[in-house]
mmCIF file of C-alpha atoms in Angstrom:
data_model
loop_
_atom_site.group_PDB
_atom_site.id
_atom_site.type_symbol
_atom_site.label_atom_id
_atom_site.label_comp_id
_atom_site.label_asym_id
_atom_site.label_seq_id
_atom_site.Cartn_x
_atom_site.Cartn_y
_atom_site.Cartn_z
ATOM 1 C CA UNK W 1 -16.198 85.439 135.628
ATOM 2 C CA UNK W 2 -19.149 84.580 133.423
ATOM 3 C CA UNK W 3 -20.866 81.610 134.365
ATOM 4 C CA UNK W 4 -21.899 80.334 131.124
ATOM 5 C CA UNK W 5 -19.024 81.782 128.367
ATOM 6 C CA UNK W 6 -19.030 81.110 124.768
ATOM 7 C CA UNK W 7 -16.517 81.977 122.242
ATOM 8 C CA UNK W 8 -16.600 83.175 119.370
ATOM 9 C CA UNK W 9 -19.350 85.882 120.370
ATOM 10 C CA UNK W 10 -19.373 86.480 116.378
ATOM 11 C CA UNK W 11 -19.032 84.309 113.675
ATOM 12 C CA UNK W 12 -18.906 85.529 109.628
ATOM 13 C CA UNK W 13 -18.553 82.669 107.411
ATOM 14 C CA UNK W 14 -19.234 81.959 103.650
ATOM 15 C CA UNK W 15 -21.907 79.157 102.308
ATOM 16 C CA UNK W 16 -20.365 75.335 102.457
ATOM 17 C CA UNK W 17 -17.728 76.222 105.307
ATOM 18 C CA UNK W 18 -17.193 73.945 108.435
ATOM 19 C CA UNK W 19 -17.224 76.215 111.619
ATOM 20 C CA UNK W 20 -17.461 75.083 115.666
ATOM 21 C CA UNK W 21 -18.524 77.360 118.834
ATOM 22 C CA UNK W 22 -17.471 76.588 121.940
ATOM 23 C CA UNK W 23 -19.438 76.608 125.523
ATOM 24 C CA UNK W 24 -17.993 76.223 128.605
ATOM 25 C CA UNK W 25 -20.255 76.585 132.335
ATOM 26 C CA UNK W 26 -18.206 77.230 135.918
ATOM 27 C CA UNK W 27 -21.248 76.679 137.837
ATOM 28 C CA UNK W 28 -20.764 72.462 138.308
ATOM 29 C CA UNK W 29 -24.078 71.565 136.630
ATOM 30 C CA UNK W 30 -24.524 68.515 135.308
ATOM 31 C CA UNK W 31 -27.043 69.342 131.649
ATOM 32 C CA UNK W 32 -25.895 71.693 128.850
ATOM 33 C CA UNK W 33 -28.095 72.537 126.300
ATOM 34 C CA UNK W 34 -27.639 74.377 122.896
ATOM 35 C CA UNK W 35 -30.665 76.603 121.362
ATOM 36 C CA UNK W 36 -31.058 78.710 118.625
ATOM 37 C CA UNK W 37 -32.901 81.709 118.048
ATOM 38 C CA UNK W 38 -33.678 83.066 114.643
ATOM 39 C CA UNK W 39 -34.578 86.437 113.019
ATOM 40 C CA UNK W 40 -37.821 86.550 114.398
ATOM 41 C CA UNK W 41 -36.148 85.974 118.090
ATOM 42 C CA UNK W 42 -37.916 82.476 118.413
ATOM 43 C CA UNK W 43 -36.020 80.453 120.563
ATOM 44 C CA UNK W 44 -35.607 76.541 119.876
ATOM 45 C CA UNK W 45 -33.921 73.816 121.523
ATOM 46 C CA UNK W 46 -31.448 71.900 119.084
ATOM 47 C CA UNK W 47 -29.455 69.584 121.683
ATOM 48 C CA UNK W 48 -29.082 68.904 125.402
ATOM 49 C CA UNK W 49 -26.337 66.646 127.105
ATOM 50 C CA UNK W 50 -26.592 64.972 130.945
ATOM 51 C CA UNK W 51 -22.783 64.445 131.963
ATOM 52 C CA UNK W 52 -21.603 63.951 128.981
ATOM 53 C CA UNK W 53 -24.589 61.525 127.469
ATOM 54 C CA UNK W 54 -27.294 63.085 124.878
ATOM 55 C CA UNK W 55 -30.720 63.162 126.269
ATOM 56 C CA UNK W 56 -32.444 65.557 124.279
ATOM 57 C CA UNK W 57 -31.590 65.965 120.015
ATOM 58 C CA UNK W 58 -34.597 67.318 118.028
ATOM 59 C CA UNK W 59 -35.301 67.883 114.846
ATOM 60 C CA UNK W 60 -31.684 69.496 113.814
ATOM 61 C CA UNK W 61 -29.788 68.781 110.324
ATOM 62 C CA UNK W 62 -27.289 66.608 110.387
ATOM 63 C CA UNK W 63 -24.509 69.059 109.719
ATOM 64 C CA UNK W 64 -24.877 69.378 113.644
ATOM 65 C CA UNK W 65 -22.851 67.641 115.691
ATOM 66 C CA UNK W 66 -22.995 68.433 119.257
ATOM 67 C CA UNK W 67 -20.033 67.105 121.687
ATOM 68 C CA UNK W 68 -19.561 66.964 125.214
ATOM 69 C CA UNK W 69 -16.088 66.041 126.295
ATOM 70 C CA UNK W 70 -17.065 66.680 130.077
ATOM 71 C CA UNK W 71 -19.825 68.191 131.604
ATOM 72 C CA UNK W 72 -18.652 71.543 131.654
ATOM 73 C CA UNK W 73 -18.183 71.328 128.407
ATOM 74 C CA UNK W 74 -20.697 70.993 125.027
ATOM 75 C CA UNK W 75 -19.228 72.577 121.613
ATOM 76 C CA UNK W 76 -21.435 72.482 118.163
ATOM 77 C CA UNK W 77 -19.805 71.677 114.945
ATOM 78 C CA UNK W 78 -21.526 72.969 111.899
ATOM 79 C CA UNK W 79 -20.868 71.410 108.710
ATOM 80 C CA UNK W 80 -21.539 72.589 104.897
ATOM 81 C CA UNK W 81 -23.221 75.837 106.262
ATOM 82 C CA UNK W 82 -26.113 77.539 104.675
ATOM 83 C CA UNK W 83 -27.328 80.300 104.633
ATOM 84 C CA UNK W 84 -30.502 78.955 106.827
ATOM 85 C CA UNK W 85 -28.161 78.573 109.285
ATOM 86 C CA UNK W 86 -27.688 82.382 109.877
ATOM 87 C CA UNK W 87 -29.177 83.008 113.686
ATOM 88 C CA UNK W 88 -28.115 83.530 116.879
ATOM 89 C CA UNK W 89 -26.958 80.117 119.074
ATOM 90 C CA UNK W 90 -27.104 80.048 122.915
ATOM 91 C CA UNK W 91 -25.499 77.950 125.218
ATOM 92 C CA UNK W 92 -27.192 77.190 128.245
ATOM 93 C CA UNK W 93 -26.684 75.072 131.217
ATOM 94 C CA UNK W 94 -29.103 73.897 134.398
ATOM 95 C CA UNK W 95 -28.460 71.725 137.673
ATOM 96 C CA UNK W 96 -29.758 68.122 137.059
ATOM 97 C CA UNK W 97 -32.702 68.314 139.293
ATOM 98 C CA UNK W 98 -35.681 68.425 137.842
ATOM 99 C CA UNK W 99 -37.815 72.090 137.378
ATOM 100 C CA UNK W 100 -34.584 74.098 137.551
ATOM 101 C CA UNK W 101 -34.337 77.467 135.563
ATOM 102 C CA UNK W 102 -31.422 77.429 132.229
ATOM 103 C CA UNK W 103 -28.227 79.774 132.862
ATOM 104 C CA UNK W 104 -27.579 81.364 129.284
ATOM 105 C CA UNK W 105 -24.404 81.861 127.817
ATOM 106 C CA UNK W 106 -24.238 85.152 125.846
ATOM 107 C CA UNK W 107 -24.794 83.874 122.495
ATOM 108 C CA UNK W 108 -23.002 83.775 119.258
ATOM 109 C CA UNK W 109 -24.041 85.260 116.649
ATOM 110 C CA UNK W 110 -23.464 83.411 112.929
ATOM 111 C CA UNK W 111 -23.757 85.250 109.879
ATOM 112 C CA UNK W 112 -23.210 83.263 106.459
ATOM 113 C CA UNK W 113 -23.013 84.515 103.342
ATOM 114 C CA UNK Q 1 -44.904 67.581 121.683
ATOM 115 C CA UNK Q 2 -45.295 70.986 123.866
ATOM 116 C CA UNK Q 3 -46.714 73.878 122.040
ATOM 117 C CA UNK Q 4 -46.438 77.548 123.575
ATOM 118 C CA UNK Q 5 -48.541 80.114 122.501
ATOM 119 C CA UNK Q 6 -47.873 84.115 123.772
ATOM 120 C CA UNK Q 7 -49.670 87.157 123.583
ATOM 121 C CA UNK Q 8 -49.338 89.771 122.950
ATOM 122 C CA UNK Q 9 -46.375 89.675 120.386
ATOM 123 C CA UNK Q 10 -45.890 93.742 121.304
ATOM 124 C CA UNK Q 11 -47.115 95.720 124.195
ATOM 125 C CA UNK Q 12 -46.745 99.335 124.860
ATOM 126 C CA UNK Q 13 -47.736 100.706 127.947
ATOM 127 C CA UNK Q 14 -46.682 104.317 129.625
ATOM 128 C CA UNK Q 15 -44.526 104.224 132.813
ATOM 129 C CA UNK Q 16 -46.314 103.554 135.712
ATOM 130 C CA UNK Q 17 -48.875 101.459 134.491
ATOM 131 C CA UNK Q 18 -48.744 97.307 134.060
ATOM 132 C CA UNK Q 19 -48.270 94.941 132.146
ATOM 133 C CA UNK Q 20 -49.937 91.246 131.349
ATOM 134 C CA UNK Q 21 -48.524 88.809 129.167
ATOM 135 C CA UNK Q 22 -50.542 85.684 128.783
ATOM 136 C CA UNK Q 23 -49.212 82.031 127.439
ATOM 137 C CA UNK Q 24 -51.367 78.875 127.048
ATOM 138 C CA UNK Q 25 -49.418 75.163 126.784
ATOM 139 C CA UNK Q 26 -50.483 72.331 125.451
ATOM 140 C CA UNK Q 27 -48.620 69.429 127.418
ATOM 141 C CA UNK Q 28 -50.409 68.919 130.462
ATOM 142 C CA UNK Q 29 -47.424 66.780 131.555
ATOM 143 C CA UNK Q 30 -45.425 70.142 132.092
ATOM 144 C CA UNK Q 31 -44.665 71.369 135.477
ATOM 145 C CA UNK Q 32 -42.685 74.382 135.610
ATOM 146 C CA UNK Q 33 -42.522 77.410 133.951
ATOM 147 C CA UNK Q 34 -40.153 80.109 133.879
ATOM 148 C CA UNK Q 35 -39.981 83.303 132.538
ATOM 149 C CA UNK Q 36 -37.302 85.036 130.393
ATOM 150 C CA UNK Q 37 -36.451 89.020 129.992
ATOM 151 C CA UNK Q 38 -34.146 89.399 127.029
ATOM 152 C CA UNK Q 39 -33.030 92.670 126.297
ATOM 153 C CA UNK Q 40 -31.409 93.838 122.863
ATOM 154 C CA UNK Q 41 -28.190 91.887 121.838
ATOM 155 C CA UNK Q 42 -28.175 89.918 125.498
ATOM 156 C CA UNK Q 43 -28.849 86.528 126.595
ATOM 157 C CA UNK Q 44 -32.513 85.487 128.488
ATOM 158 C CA UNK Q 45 -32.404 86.048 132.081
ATOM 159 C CA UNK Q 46 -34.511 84.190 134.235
ATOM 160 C CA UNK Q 47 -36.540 86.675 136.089
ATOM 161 C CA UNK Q 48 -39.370 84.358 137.990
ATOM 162 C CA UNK Q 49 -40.663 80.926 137.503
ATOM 163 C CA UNK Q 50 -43.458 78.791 139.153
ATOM 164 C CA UNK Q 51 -43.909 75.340 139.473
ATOM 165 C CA UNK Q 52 -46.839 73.057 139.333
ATOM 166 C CA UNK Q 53 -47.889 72.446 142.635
ATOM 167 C CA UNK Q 54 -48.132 76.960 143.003
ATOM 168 C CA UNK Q 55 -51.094 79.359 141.856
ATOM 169 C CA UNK Q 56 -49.334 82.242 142.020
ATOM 170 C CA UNK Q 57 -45.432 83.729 143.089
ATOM 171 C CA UNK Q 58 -44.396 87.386 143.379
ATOM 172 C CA UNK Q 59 -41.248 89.171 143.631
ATOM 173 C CA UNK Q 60 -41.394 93.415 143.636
ATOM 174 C CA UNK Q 61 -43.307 94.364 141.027
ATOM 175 C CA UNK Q 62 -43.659 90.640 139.365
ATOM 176 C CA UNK Q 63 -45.855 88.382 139.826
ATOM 177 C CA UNK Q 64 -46.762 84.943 138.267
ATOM 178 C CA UNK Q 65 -50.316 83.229 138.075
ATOM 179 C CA UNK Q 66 -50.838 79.674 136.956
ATOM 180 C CA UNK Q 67 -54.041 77.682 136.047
ATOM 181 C CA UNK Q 68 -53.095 73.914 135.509
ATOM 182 C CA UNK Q 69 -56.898 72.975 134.930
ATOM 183 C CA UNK Q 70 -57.054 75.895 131.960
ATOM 184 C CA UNK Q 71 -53.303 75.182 130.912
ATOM 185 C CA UNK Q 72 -52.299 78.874 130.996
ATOM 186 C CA UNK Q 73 -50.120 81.067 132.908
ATOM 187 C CA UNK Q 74 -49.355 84.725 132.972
ATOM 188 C CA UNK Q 75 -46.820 87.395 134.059
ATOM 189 C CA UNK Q 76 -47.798 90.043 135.602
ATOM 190 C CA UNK Q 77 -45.291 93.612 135.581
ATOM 191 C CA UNK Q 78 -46.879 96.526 137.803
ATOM 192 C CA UNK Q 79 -45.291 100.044 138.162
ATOM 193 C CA UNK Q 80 -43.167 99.251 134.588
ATOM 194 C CA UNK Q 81 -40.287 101.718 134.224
ATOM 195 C CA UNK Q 82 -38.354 102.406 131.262
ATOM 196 C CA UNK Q 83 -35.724 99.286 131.813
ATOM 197 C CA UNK Q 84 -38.544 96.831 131.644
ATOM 198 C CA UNK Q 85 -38.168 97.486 128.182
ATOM 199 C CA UNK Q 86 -37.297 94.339 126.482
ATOM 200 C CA UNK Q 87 -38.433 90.872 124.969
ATOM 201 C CA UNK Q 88 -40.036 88.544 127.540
ATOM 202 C CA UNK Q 89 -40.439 84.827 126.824
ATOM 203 C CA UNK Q 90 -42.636 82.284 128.695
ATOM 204 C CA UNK Q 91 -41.990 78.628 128.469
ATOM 205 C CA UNK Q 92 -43.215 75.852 129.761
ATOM 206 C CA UNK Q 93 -40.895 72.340 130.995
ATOM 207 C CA UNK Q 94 -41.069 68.873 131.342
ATOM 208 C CA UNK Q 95 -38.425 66.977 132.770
ATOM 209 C CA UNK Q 96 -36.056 65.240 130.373
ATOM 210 C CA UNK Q 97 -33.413 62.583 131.667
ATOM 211 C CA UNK Q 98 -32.073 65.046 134.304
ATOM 212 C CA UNK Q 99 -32.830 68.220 132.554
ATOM 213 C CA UNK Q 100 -35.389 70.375 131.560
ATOM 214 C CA UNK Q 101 -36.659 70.344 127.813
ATOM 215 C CA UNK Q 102 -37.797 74.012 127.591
ATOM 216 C CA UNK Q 103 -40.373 74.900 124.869
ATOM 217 C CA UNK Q 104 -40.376 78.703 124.689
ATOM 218 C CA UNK Q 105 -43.168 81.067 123.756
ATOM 219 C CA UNK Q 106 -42.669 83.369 120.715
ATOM 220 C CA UNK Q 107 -41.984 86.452 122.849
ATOM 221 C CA UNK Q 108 -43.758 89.352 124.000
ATOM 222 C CA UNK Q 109 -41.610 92.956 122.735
ATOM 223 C CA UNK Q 110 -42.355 95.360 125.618
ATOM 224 C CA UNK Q 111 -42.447 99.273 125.130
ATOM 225 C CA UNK Q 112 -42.405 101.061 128.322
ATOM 226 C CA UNK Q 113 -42.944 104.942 127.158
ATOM 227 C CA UNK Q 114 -42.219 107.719 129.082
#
């Protein structure tokens, strides 16, 4: 029973295609965030969601569109990929208090081509 | 905003000996900062953090020092063993409408040869 589960755990897609990932966290906290890490394994925050409100959107494309239909939930739709867009994305999730360490999902990786 | 910096970006060190990886942040606004072990094709794992108001934390053979006044902090591996091998990421947080915004270091790839 994986805490923090994201699906699909690989994702092949060509140049201009629309594709989602979806995150879901069993462990009843209340802030889901999405990062992504590149080639060089540098990890970056892209989104992060209180209960269902956006608190946290940096400096991410458009084509992103984060959304949280509950708190245990946050999917990302991508839009017009590119190839840019190849990396690795993590879910993550953390209890609302303040100072509290991020529970990673396993990560999906997304290839385009 | 916060800016990480970690070094070194590779260490290789033979089993039994330890390991320092150092990171310096920018924000002095940030008050915790955890510590990631990511091994090949896995997630991050949290594997100790420390919080503002703390100098130091251990736990086995980890440890944790912080210095707020120099805005650094470094972990600390003694007695590595072959399955510390892995990618280990600092970061450094400041509270963020009832989150954490997480600015991660670049990661430290550590070798731990027999």
């Amino acid at each position: 029973d994986t805490a923090v589960s994201q699906t699909p755990k690989y994702l092949v897609t060509q140049m201009g295609n629309d594709k989602s990932i979806k995150c879901e966290q069993n462990l009843g906290h209340d802030t889901m965030y999405w990062y992504k890490q590149d080639s060089k394994k540098f990890l970056k925050i892209m989104f992060s969601y209180n209960n269902k409100e956006l608190i946290i959107n940096e400096t991410v494309p458009n084509r992103f569109s984060p959304k949280s239909p509950d708190k245990a939930h946050l999917n990302l739709h991508i839009n017009s990929l590119e190839l840019g867009d190849s990396a690795v994305y993590f879910c993550a999730s953390s209890p609302r208090t303040a100072n509290s360490p991020l529970h990673f999902g396993n990560g999906t990786r997304l290839t385009v081509t | 905003g916060e800016n990480v910096e970690q070094h070194p970006s590779t260490l290789s060190v033979q089993e039994g000996d330890s390991a320092v990886i150092k990171c310096t942040y920018s924000d002095s606004a940030s008050n915790y900062f955890p510590w990631y072990k990511q091994e090949l094709g896995k997630r991050p794992q949290l594997i100790i953090d420390i919080r503002s108001n703390v100098g130091e934390k251990k736990d086995q053979r980890i440890a944790v020092t912080l210095n707020k006044t120099a805005k650094h902090f470094s972990l600390h591996i003694t007695e590595t063993q072959p399955e510390d091998s892995a990618v280990y990421f600092c970061a450094a947080s400041i509270a963020a409408g009832g989150g954490n915004k997480l600015t991660f270091g670049t990661g430290t790839q550590l070798k731990v040869e027999l």
